[in-house]
Short mmCIF file of C-alpha atoms in Angstrom, two decimals:
data_model
loop_
_atom_site.label_atom_id
_atom_site.label_comp_id
_atom_site.label_asym_id
_atom_site.label_seq_id
_atom_site.Cartn_x
_atom_site.Cartn_y
_atom_site.Cartn_z
CA MET A 364 -17.58 6.56 32.31
CA THR A 365 -16.84 3.45 30.56
CA THR A 366 -14.86 4.08 27.81
CA THR A 367 -12.58 2.24 25.01
CA ALA A 368 -9.20 3.30 23.60
CA GLN A 369 -8.94 5.46 20.85
CA ALA A 370 -5.98 6.89 18.57
CA PRO A 371 -5.84 10.55 18.66
CA ASP A 372 -8.31 12.31 15.88
CA THR A 373 -5.71 14.00 14.04
CA PRO A 374 -2.79 11.69 13.96
CA THR A 375 0.47 13.48 13.27
CA ALA A 376 2.13 10.77 10.99
CA GLN A 377 0.73 7.84 8.80
CA LEU A 378 1.52 5.07 11.73
CA LEU A 379 2.46 6.30 15.21
CA PRO A 380 4.08 4.43 17.13
CA ALA A 381 2.59 1.57 19.86
CA GLU A 382 3.45 4.14 22.84
CA GLN A 383 1.45 6.80 21.28
CA ARG A 384 -1.31 4.95 19.82
CA HIS A 385 -2.53 3.11 22.86
CA GLU A 386 -1.47 6.51 25.06
CA ALA A 387 -4.58 6.32 27.22
CA GLU A 388 -4.40 2.35 27.69
CA LEU A 389 -0.77 2.68 28.89
CA ALA A 390 -1.95 5.75 31.46
CA PHE A 391 -5.02 3.67 32.90
CA LEU A 392 -2.93 0.58 33.69
CA ALA A 393 0.11 2.49 35.48
CA ALA A 394 -2.50 3.85 37.35
CA HIS A 395 -4.80 1.02 37.83
CA ASP A 396 -2.55 -1.72 39.06
CA THR A 397 0.05 0.16 41.57
CA GLY A 398 1.77 -3.65 42.50
CA PRO A 399 5.67 -4.07 42.16
CA ARG A 400 7.34 -3.20 38.99
CA PRO A 401 11.13 -4.55 37.66
CA PRO A 402 13.87 -1.91 37.35
CA GLY A 403 12.67 0.71 34.97
CA TRP A 404 9.70 -0.61 33.81
CA ARG A 405 6.25 1.44 33.43
CA LEU A 406 3.90 -0.83 34.25
CA THR A 407 3.78 -4.51 36.41
CA PRO A 408 4.16 -7.33 34.61
CA ARG A 409 0.57 -7.94 35.06
CA ALA A 410 -0.43 -4.53 33.49
CA VAL A 411 2.13 -5.58 30.46
CA VAL A 412 0.34 -9.06 29.81
CA THR A 413 -3.42 -7.12 30.04
CA PHE A 414 -2.49 -4.68 27.44
CA LEU A 415 -1.43 -7.07 25.18
CA CYS A 416 -3.98 -9.82 25.67
CA GLY A 417 -7.14 -7.46 26.96
CA SER A 418 -9.73 -7.00 29.53
CA ASP A 419 -11.73 -9.86 27.72
CA GLY A 420 -14.57 -7.40 27.48
CA GLU A 421 -14.42 -6.31 31.13
CA ALA A 422 -13.88 -2.61 31.81
CA LEU A 423 -11.52 -2.28 34.44
CA LYS A 424 -11.73 0.43 37.26
CA LEU A 425 -9.23 2.80 39.23
CA ALA A 426 -9.30 1.90 43.17
CA LYS A 427 -8.29 5.90 42.99
CA ALA A 428 -9.47 8.97 40.53
CA GLN A 429 -6.61 10.16 38.52
CA PRO A 430 -6.21 13.13 36.98
CA ASP A 431 -6.48 12.91 32.95
CA VAL A 432 -7.56 9.33 33.69
CA PRO A 433 -10.69 7.35 32.80
CA ASP A 434 -12.33 6.03 35.78
CA LYS A 435 -12.62 2.93 33.36
CA LEU A 436 -11.52 1.12 30.43
CA VAL A 437 -11.99 -1.41 28.27
CA ILE A 438 -8.63 -2.91 27.25
CA VAL A 439 -8.43 -3.99 23.87
CA ARG A 440 -7.30 -7.31 22.65
CA LYS A 441 -3.92 -6.17 20.20
CA PHE A 442 -2.31 -9.53 20.50
CA VAL A 443 -3.85 -12.66 18.80
CA GLY A 444 -1.92 -16.03 20.41
CA GLU A 445 -1.51 -17.71 23.56
CA ARG A 446 -1.36 -15.84 26.50
CA ALA A 447 1.32 -17.89 28.06
CA LEU A 448 3.46 -17.43 25.47
CA VAL A 449 2.91 -13.69 25.93
CA GLU A 450 3.43 -14.12 29.84
CA ARG A 451 6.58 -16.20 29.02
CA CYS A 452 8.25 -13.16 26.65
CA VAL A 453 7.22 -10.56 29.88
CA VAL A 454 8.78 -13.13 32.36
CA THR A 455 12.11 -13.41 30.47
CA LEU A 456 12.16 -9.37 29.39
CA ALA A 457 11.80 -8.70 33.86
CA GLY A 458 14.52 -11.18 33.79
CA GLU A 459 16.72 -8.51 31.68
CA ARG A 460 17.26 -11.60 29.48
CA GLY A 461 17.38 -11.15 25.80
CA LEU A 462 14.45 -12.27 23.73
CA LEU A 463 14.09 -13.67 20.19
CA LEU A 464 10.96 -14.10 18.59
CA VAL A 465 10.84 -16.46 15.62
CA GLY A 466 8.56 -17.35 13.21
CA GLU A 467 7.59 -17.18 9.47
CA PRO A 468 7.09 -13.61 8.15
CA GLY A 469 4.01 -11.94 8.69
CA THR A 470 2.88 -13.53 12.28
CA ALA A 471 3.07 -10.22 14.09
CA LYS A 472 6.55 -10.86 15.60
CA SER A 473 7.39 -6.95 14.93
CA MET A 474 4.39 -6.15 16.35
CA LEU A 475 4.47 -7.78 19.37
CA SER A 476 7.83 -7.06 20.05
CA GLU A 477 6.55 -3.21 19.58
CA LEU A 478 3.82 -3.69 22.13
CA LEU A 479 6.43 -4.98 24.59
CA ALA A 480 8.74 -2.19 23.95
CA ALA A 481 5.95 0.04 24.49
CA ALA A 482 4.36 -1.72 27.61
CA VAL A 483 7.65 -2.20 29.43
CA CYS A 484 9.97 1.05 28.93
CA GLY A 485 7.40 3.64 27.12
CA THR A 486 9.36 3.43 23.89
CA SER A 487 9.07 1.47 21.27
CA ARG A 488 11.69 3.43 19.01
CA LEU A 489 14.99 2.39 19.93
CA THR A 490 15.16 0.25 17.14
CA VAL A 491 17.87 -1.18 14.81
CA GLN A 492 16.36 -2.78 11.48
CA GLY A 493 18.81 -5.86 10.66
CA THR A 494 19.72 -6.00 6.49
CA ALA A 495 22.90 -7.32 4.70
CA GLY A 496 24.51 -3.76 5.37
CA THR A 497 24.17 -2.87 8.89
CA THR A 498 27.39 -2.37 10.25
CA GLU A 499 28.63 -2.97 13.89
CA ASP A 500 28.21 0.57 14.81
CA ALA A 501 24.31 0.08 14.78
CA PHE A 502 24.88 -1.81 18.00
CA ARG A 503 27.62 0.01 19.16
CA TYR A 504 28.43 3.68 18.64
CA GLY A 505 29.48 6.00 15.94
CA TRP A 506 30.87 9.70 15.73
CA ASN A 507 29.88 13.05 15.37
CA TYR A 508 32.80 13.64 12.66
CA ALA A 509 32.93 16.96 12.48
CA LEU A 510 33.29 16.90 16.46
CA LEU A 511 35.39 14.40 16.02
CA LEU A 512 38.14 16.50 13.63
CA ALA A 513 37.68 19.09 15.94
CA GLN A 514 38.52 17.85 19.28
CA GLY A 515 39.40 14.23 18.76
CA PRO A 516 37.65 11.55 20.23
CA THR A 517 35.48 13.34 23.07
CA PRO A 518 32.00 12.08 25.14
CA GLN A 519 30.50 14.83 23.00
CA ALA A 520 31.28 13.38 20.11
CA LEU A 521 30.13 9.99 20.75
CA VAL A 522 26.84 9.24 18.72
CA ASP A 523 25.21 6.53 20.45
CA SER A 524 23.27 3.72 19.28
CA PRO A 525 19.88 2.83 19.70
CA VAL A 526 21.44 -0.59 21.87
CA LEU A 527 23.57 1.98 23.91
CA ALA A 528 21.02 4.59 24.45
CA ALA A 529 18.67 1.65 25.63
CA MET A 530 21.74 0.58 27.96
CA ARG A 531 22.11 4.22 29.47
CA SER A 532 18.48 4.84 30.04
CA GLY A 533 17.43 0.83 31.04
CA ARG A 534 15.16 0.47 28.33
CA VAL A 535 14.34 -1.79 25.80
CA ALA A 536 16.72 -2.31 22.41
CA ARG A 537 14.42 -3.69 19.27
CA VAL A 538 16.76 -5.70 16.41
CA GLU A 539 14.43 -6.25 13.78
CA GLU A 540 15.33 -9.39 11.74
CA ILE A 541 18.84 -9.93 13.85
CA THR A 542 19.51 -12.76 11.18
CA ARG A 543 19.93 -10.69 8.05
CA CYS A 544 22.84 -8.75 9.52
CA LEU A 545 26.24 -10.74 9.21
CA PRO A 546 27.53 -13.04 11.55
CA GLU A 547 30.30 -10.54 12.80
CA VAL A 548 27.83 -7.90 13.11
CA GLN A 549 25.52 -10.03 14.92
CA ASP A 550 28.09 -11.01 17.60
CA ALA A 551 28.23 -7.49 19.10
CA LEU A 552 25.49 -8.25 20.93
CA VAL A 553 27.26 -11.48 22.71
CA SER A 554 29.26 -9.06 24.62
CA ILE A 555 26.53 -6.53 25.72
CA LEU A 556 24.09 -9.57 26.71
CA SER A 557 26.75 -11.05 28.99
CA ASP A 558 28.89 -8.04 30.35
CA ARG A 559 25.95 -5.57 30.63
CA HIS A 560 28.12 -2.94 29.66
CA MET A 561 30.22 -1.27 26.28
CA SER A 562 33.48 -0.67 26.23
CA VAL A 563 34.84 2.48 24.20
CA PRO A 564 38.47 2.39 23.47
CA GLU A 565 39.13 5.70 22.05
CA LEU A 566 37.55 6.93 25.24
CA THR A 567 40.02 4.62 27.68
CA GLY A 568 40.76 6.31 30.61
CA THR A 569 37.82 8.43 30.79
CA PRO A 570 34.41 8.01 32.51
CA GLU A 571 33.07 7.01 29.06
CA GLY A 572 35.35 4.68 28.41
CA SER A 573 32.91 1.65 29.63
CA VAL A 574 29.48 2.57 29.65
CA PRO A 575 27.14 0.31 31.90
CA ALA A 576 23.85 -0.87 31.31
CA VAL A 577 21.34 0.58 33.45
CA PRO A 578 18.77 -1.88 35.07
CA GLY A 579 16.12 -2.61 33.18
CA PHE A 580 17.71 -2.59 29.80
CA THR A 581 17.15 -5.70 27.75
CA VAL A 582 16.69 -6.51 24.29
CA ILE A 583 14.11 -7.75 21.68
CA ALA A 584 15.16 -9.42 18.37
CA THR A 585 12.94 -10.80 15.61
CA ALA A 586 13.94 -13.64 13.01
CA ASN A 587 12.37 -14.65 10.02
CA LEU A 588 12.22 -18.56 9.67
CA ARG A 589 11.60 -18.60 6.14
CA ASP A 590 14.12 -16.34 4.16
CA ARG A 591 16.87 -15.53 1.72
CA GLY A 592 19.93 -13.73 2.97
CA VAL A 593 19.84 -14.78 6.33
CA SER A 594 22.78 -15.39 8.40
CA GLU A 595 22.82 -18.28 11.32
CA MET A 596 23.49 -17.13 14.61
CA SER A 597 26.54 -18.42 16.55
CA ALA A 598 25.87 -20.76 19.44
CA ALA A 599 27.04 -17.80 21.88
CA LEU A 600 24.72 -15.21 20.44
CA LYS A 601 21.92 -18.18 20.66
CA ARG A 602 22.29 -18.36 24.84
CA ARG A 603 22.17 -15.18 25.49
CA PHE A 604 18.29 -15.33 24.10
CA ASN A 605 15.34 -17.12 25.22
CA PHE A 606 13.34 -17.94 21.71
CA GLU A 607 9.64 -17.77 21.56
CA THR A 608 8.54 -19.11 18.21
CA ILE A 609 5.21 -17.23 16.93
CA ASP A 610 2.81 -19.69 14.72
CA PRO A 611 0.03 -18.04 12.47
CA ILE A 612 -3.29 -17.96 14.56
CA SER A 613 -4.94 -20.94 14.57
CA ASP A 614 -8.39 -19.89 15.02
CA ALA A 615 -10.28 -18.71 12.00
CA ASP A 616 -12.79 -16.30 14.00
CA ALA A 617 -9.87 -14.85 15.59
CA GLU A 618 -7.77 -14.01 12.50
CA THR A 619 -10.61 -12.64 10.81
CA GLU A 620 -11.56 -10.04 13.47
CA LEU A 621 -7.72 -9.14 13.30
CA VAL A 622 -7.75 -8.84 9.93
CA ARG A 623 -11.20 -6.03 9.82
CA ARG A 624 -9.82 -4.79 12.46
CA GLN A 625 -6.22 -3.51 11.14
CA ALA A 626 -7.94 -3.24 7.71
CA ARG A 627 -10.08 -0.89 9.13
CA ALA A 628 -7.39 0.68 10.57
CA SER A 629 -5.54 1.14 7.27
CA VAL A 630 -8.66 2.78 4.89
CA GLN A 631 -9.54 4.85 7.67
CA ARG A 632 -5.69 6.28 7.66
CA ALA A 633 -6.40 6.74 3.73
CA GLY A 634 -9.01 8.93 4.31
CA ALA A 635 -12.21 6.10 3.18
CA ALA A 636 -14.68 4.58 5.08
CA TYR A 637 -14.34 0.74 5.29
CA ALA A 638 -17.02 -1.18 3.85
CA VAL A 639 -15.67 -5.05 2.83
CA ASP A 640 -18.31 -7.22 3.14
CA ASP A 641 -18.22 -9.58 5.62
CA ALA A 642 -18.63 -12.45 3.55
CA VAL A 643 -15.88 -11.27 1.43
CA LEU A 644 -13.48 -10.97 4.18
CA GLU A 645 -14.76 -14.58 5.15
CA VAL A 646 -13.61 -16.04 1.86
CA LEU A 647 -10.55 -14.48 2.04
CA VAL A 648 -9.54 -15.49 5.15
CA THR A 649 -10.64 -18.84 4.18
CA ALA A 650 -8.48 -18.71 0.92
CA PHE A 651 -5.38 -17.71 3.26
CA ARG A 652 -5.52 -20.06 5.87
CA ASP A 653 -6.30 -23.36 3.28
CA LEU A 654 -3.04 -22.17 0.90
CA ARG A 655 -1.23 -21.54 4.30
CA THR A 656 -2.13 -24.75 5.91
CA GLY A 657 -2.07 -26.98 2.63
CA ARG A 658 -5.34 -28.32 4.08
CA SER A 659 -8.84 -26.92 3.55
CA SER A 660 -11.70 -26.80 6.47
CA GLU A 661 -13.26 -29.62 4.89
CA GLY A 662 -10.16 -31.28 4.85
CA TRP A 663 -9.50 -31.06 1.17
CA ASP A 664 -5.60 -31.20 0.28
CA VAL A 665 -4.36 -28.34 -0.94
CA GLU A 666 -0.95 -27.24 -2.61
CA ARG A 667 0.67 -25.08 -0.52
CA PRO A 668 2.34 -22.00 -2.60
CA GLY A 669 5.81 -20.82 -2.20
CA THR A 670 5.20 -17.69 -0.70
CA VAL A 671 4.07 -17.39 3.28
CA MET A 672 0.25 -16.63 3.05
CA SER A 673 0.55 -14.56 6.24
CA THR A 674 -2.24 -12.83 8.02
CA ALA A 675 -0.16 -9.51 7.60
CA GLU A 676 -0.73 -10.03 3.89
CA ALA A 677 -4.29 -10.57 4.26
CA VAL A 678 -4.81 -7.48 6.29
CA GLN A 679 -2.75 -5.60 2.85
CA VAL A 680 -5.14 -7.46 0.38
CA THR A 681 -8.35 -6.55 2.28
CA ALA A 682 -7.15 -2.70 3.15
CA ALA A 683 -6.58 -2.58 -0.86
CA LEU A 684 -10.27 -4.19 -1.71
CA GLY A 685 -11.51 -1.50 0.79
CA ILE A 686 -9.39 1.20 -0.58
CA ALA A 687 -10.86 0.40 -3.76
CA SER A 688 -14.34 0.04 -2.97
CA ALA A 689 -14.29 3.81 -1.75
CA TYR A 690 -12.15 5.56 -4.06
CA LEU A 691 -12.71 3.25 -7.52
CA PRO A 692 -16.47 1.92 -6.73
CA GLY A 693 -17.78 -0.04 -9.44
CA GLY A 694 -19.13 -3.87 -9.87
CA ASP A 695 -18.50 -6.25 -7.33
CA ILE A 696 -15.54 -6.02 -4.58
CA LEU A 697 -15.17 -9.61 -4.65
CA ASP A 698 -14.47 -9.21 -8.63
CA LEU A 699 -10.79 -7.69 -7.29
CA LEU A 700 -10.00 -10.60 -4.86
CA PRO A 701 -8.58 -13.40 -7.70
CA GLY A 702 -6.02 -10.57 -8.49
CA HIS A 703 -4.72 -9.54 -5.37
CA LEU A 704 -4.42 -13.22 -4.61
CA LEU A 705 -2.24 -13.87 -7.57
CA GLY A 706 -0.56 -10.61 -6.61
CA VAL A 707 0.62 -12.18 -3.44
CA VAL A 708 1.19 -15.43 -4.63
CA ARG A 709 3.34 -14.80 -7.73
CA LYS A 710 6.16 -13.04 -5.69
CA ASP A 711 8.39 -16.02 -5.17
CA ASP A 712 7.95 -18.83 -7.22
CA PRO A 713 6.35 -17.94 -10.80
CA GLN A 714 4.90 -22.27 -9.94
CA ASP A 715 2.43 -20.59 -7.52
CA HIS A 716 0.47 -19.61 -10.07
CA ALA A 717 -0.31 -22.88 -11.25
CA ARG A 718 -1.29 -23.76 -7.77
CA LEU A 719 -3.11 -20.77 -7.04
CA LEU A 720 -5.41 -22.18 -10.31
CA GLY A 721 -5.33 -25.74 -8.66
CA TYR A 722 -6.92 -24.38 -5.64
CA TRP A 723 -9.63 -22.96 -7.86
CA ASP A 724 -9.90 -26.16 -9.69
CA GLY A 725 -10.18 -28.08 -6.24
CA PRO A 726 -11.54 -26.20 -3.29
CA VAL A 727 -13.26 -23.06 -4.77
CA ARG A 728 -15.18 -25.42 -7.39
CA ARG A 729 -16.27 -27.82 -4.62
CA ARG A 730 -17.73 -25.01 -2.19
CA ALA A 731 -19.25 -23.41 -5.31
CA GLU A 732 -21.07 -26.88 -6.45
CA GLN A 733 -22.11 -27.28 -2.71
CA GLY A 734 -24.41 -24.18 -3.15
CA SER A 735 -22.13 -20.89 -2.02
CA ALA A 736 -23.24 -18.10 -4.21
CA THR A 737 -20.32 -16.22 -2.92
CA TRP A 738 -17.43 -19.22 -3.77
CA ARG A 739 -19.67 -19.99 -7.21
CA ARG A 740 -19.13 -15.85 -8.23
CA LEU A 741 -15.76 -16.58 -7.36
CA TRP A 742 -15.52 -19.85 -9.35
CA ASP A 743 -16.74 -17.63 -12.36
CA LEU A 744 -13.68 -15.54 -12.09
CA ARG A 745 -11.49 -18.14 -12.75
CA GLU A 746 -10.42 -17.11 -15.89
CA THR A 747 -9.34 -13.65 -14.64
CA LEU A 748 -6.42 -15.47 -13.18
CA ARG A 749 -4.80 -16.37 -16.58
#
């Protein structure tokens, strides 16, 4: 039997973590590749790469039947990017070194981080969300104050942070938007990543006074290259990480397929059937790519807006069109596209409104003049942008 892994029919949450969404694939790959694993790893490094990059449509076969595991399975590609980048990330984690994924917003850094953690250690939920209000306790530990008042500082009163929990169990801790944290908070990771233990001064003299990192522990962090309110990382902390830059998807067909797949899943979670026409999707992705790169596929210059026209935003717009088509039918779904594009473009700079109009007066008009019916309809909708 050859199957493709699917999400559960009746999910118990709006969005399940990666280890639950892809539970069947992870179980299959664990049985399929029985080669050596780094300490604490659920899969071999080779299987982790396959999990992220897929099996190229090929049905992998088990050498020996396993209970509750299919004999054959097609592994779906989940990360659209260079396989070499994924391999470098896996090697970094196998060496128990910190991994920092950097790039513009919406380039799937968080998704890659989540998938890697799920494949390596079986959970992606040991996560710290970095903000300007994140304190050092989020990386170290806190206290159950009721027990602290009743018993004083005891191991029972200690509340592990996600990082400390990962250290105790030899798993991967994730830090989202690390550069949103204040520098002094970020630097709590320096000693953790170098000394591989965490001191608890309040418990000095007890076994809990110093918590060592179990083999397999490491940290995956993400950081946006273009964002407000970021804090520069110290040189000491940078040296504890291997940096990998996640670029926007270069292949238009691959991006279109990714947007289609993720938008379909979003629309289905909303209880509707996905019905965005391929012609509309192609126009949407083309517009995002033109505005993102500052140049159309024909070579025409485009004034880039200040906001990031990311693939993630394209997914959200496509999902919105699909949900509108399902629940508020009436008219051509393409008629809704200019308004959604304007909503994306105007997030940062009011002048981006004029840049979007310039895009309409440039590539949209030219494509309409070349005879494309879809772009002609889009050109006719220019007045809706005013």
